[in-house]
Tab-separated table of C-alpha atoms in Angstrom:
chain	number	residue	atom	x	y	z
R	1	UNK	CA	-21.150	11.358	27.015
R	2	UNK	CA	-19.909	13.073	24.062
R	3	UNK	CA	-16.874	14.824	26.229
R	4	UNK	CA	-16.105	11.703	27.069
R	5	UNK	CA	-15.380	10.652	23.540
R	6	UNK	CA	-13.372	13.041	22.170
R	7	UNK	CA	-10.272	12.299	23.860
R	8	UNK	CA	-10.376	8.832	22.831
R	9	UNK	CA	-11.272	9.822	19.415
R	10	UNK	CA	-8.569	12.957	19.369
R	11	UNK	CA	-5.580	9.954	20.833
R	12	UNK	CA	-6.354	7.112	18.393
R	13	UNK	CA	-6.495	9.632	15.083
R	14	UNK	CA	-3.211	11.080	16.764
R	15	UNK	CA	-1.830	7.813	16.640
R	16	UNK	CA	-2.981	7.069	13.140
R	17	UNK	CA	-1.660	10.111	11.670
R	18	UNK	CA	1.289	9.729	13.275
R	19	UNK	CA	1.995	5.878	12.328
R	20	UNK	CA	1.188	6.935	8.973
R	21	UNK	CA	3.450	9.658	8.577
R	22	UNK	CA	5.648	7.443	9.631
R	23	UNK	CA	5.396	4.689	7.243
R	24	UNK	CA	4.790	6.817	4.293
R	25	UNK	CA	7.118	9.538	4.893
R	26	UNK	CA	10.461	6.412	5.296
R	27	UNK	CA	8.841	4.483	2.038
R	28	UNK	CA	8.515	7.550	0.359
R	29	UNK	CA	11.808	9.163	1.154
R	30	UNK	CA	13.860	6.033	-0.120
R	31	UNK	CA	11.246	6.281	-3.445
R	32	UNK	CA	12.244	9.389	-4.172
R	33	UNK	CA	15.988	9.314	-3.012
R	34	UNK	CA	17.023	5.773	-4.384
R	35	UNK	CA	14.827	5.356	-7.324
R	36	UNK	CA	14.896	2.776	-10.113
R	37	UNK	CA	13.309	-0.565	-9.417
R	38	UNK	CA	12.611	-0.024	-5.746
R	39	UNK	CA	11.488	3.402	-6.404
R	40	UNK	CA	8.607	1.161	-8.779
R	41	UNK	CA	7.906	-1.123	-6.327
R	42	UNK	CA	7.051	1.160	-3.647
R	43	UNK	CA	4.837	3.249	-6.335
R	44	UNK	CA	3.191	-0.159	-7.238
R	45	UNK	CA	2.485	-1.377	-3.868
R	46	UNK	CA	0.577	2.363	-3.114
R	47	UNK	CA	-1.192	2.129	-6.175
R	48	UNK	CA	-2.556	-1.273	-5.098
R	49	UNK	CA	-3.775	0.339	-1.579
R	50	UNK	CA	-5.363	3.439	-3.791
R	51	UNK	CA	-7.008	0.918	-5.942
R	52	UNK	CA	-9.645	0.344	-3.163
R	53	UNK	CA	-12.044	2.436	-1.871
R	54	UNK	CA	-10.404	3.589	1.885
R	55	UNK	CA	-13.292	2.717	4.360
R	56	UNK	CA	-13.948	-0.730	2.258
R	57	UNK	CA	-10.068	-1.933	2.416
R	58	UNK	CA	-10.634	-0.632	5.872
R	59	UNK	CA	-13.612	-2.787	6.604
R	60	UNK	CA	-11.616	-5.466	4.974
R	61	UNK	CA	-8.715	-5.485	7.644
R	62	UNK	CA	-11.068	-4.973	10.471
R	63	UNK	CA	-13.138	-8.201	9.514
R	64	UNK	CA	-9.668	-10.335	9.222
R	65	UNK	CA	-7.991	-9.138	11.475
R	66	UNK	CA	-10.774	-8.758	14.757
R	67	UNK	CA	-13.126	-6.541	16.367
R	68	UNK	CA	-10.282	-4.797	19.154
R	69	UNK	CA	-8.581	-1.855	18.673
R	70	UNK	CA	-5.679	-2.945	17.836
R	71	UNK	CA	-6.457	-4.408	14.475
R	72	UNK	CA	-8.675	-1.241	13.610
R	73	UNK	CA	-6.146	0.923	14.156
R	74	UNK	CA	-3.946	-1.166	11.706
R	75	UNK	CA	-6.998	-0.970	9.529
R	76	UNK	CA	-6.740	2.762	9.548
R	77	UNK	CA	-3.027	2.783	9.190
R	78	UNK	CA	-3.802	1.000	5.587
R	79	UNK	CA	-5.355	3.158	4.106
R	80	UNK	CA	-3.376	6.627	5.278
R	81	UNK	CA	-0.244	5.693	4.836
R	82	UNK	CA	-0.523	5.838	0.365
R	83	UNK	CA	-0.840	9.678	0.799
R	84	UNK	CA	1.815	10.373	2.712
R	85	UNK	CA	4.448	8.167	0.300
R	86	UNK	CA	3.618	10.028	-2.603
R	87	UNK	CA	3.742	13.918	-1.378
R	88	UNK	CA	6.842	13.294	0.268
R	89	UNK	CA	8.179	11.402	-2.666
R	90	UNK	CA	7.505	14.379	-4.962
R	91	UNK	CA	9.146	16.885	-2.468
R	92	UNK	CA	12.465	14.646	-2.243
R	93	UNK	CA	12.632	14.669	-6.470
R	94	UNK	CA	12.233	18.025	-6.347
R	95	UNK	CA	14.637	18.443	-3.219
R	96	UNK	CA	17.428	15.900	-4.642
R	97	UNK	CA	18.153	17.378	-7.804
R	98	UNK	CA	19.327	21.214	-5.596
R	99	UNK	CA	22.288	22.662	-5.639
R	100	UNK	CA	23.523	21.391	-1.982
R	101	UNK	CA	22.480	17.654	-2.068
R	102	UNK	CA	24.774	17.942	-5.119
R	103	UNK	CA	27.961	19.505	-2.725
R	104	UNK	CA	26.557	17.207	0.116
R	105	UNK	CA	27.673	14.465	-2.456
R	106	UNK	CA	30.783	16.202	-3.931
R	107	UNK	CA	31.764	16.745	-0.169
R	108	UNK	CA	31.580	13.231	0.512
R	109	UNK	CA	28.900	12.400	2.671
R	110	UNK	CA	26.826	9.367	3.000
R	111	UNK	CA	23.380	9.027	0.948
R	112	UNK	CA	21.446	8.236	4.142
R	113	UNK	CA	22.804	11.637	6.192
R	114	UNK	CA	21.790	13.181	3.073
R	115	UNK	CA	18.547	12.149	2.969
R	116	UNK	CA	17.732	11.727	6.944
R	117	UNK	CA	19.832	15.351	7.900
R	118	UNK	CA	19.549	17.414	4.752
R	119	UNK	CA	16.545	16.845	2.231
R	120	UNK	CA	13.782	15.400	4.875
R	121	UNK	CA	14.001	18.336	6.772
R	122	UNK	CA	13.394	20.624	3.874
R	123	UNK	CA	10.399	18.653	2.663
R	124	UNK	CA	8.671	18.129	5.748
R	125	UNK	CA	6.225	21.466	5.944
R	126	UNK	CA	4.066	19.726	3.169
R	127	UNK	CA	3.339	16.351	5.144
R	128	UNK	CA	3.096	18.754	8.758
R	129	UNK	CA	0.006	20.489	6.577
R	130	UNK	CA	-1.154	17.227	5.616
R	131	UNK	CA	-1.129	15.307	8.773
R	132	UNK	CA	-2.862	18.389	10.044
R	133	UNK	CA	-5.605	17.979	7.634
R	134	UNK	CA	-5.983	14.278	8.173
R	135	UNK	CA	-6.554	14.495	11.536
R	136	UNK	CA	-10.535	15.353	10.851
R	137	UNK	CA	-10.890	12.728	8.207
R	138	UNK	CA	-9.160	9.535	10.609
R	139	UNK	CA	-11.574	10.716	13.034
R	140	UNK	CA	-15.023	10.239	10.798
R	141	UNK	CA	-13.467	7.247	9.207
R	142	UNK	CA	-12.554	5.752	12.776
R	143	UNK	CA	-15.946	6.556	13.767
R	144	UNK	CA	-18.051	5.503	11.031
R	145	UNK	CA	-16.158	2.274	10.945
R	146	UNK	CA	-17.084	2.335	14.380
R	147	UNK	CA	-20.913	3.103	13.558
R	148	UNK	CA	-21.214	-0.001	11.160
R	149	UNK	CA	-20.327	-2.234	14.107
R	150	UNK	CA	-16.674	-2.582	14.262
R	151	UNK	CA	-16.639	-1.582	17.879
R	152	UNK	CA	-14.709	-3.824	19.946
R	153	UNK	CA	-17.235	-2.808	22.877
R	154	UNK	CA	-21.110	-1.316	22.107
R	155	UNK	CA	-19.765	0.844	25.259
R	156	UNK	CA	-16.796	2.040	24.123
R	157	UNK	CA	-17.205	5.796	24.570
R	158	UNK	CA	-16.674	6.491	20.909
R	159	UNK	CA	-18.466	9.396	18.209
R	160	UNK	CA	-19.176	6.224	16.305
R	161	UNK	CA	-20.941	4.428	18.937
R	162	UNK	CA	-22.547	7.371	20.211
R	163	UNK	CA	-24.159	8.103	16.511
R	164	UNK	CA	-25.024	4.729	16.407
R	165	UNK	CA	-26.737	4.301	20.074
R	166	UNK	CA	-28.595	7.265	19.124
R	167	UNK	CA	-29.818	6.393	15.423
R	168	UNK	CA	-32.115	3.520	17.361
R	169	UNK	CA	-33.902	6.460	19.369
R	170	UNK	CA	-34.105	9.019	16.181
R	171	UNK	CA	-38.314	9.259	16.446
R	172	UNK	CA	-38.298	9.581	20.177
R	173	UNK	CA	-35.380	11.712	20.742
R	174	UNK	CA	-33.709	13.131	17.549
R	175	UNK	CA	-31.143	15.183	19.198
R	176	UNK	CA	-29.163	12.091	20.284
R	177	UNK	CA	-28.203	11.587	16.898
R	178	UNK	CA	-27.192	15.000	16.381
């Protein structure tokens, strides 16, 4: 049953990282590029998500929002998405301030084909690492939300629901929850 759930597992944290990269990586590009007062309000709406403990707020959104998959992906998407805004927002400071964004200006070109064709692509490695890394951690989130009985369906083949199934046999049959 286990084989069974890792696909599902490996496509929704796929999914999560992904929607979070995006998100973070288009608020945090403008952060960094634009700057000033919506450069602040960005930074202040991420420090409000950071604020909360990540599987609590996650909890949170899952409980208003519905037991389906849907909303706990959403859920998940939260509480990613802070990271993400404020590595690539220190990578386009850094990036901006170069030698060539300062010709790309002097050339003539546009802010936004700056920032979409010139300085995203050289700050990218740092959030490909990242995403990399978070792939793991949306996975024992996903399933330990999963595990305290978010689950849209008690047989949704999921680690979560697997653990938990097999924490109600732990005296008869230990290995189930291992």
């Amino acid at each position: 049953m286990m084989i069974l759930s890792l696909p599902l597992d490996l496509s929704i944290a796929a999914i999560i990282v992904a929607g979070s990269v995006a998100v973070g990586v288009s608020l945090g590009a403008v952060a960094g590029f634009v700057g000033g007062k919506l450069d602040e309000l960005i930074l202040r709406i991420t420090d409000i998500f950071y604020a909360f403990p990540g599987i609590i707020l996650a909890m949170v959104f899952a409980a208003v929002f519905g037991r389906n998959m849907v909303s706990l992906v959403i859920a998940m998407l939260a509480i990613r998405w802070p990271t993400y805004v404020r590595l690539i927002r220190g990578q386009v400071l850094v990036e901006k301030e170069k030698v060539y964004v300062q010709a790309l200006k002097a050339a003539g070109l546009g802010r936004v084909r700056i920032l979409f064709r010139h300085i995203l692509p050289n700050t990218i490695y740092p959030i490909l690492v990242q995403a990399t890394l978070d792939l793991g951690g949306v996975i024992l989130t996903f399933s330990a939300l999963m595990f305290l009985g978010f689950s849209p369906s008690p047989a949704l083949p999921e680690l979560g629901n697997l653990a938990s199934d097999g924490a109600g046999h732990f005296f008869e049959a230990p290995w189930l929850i291992v």
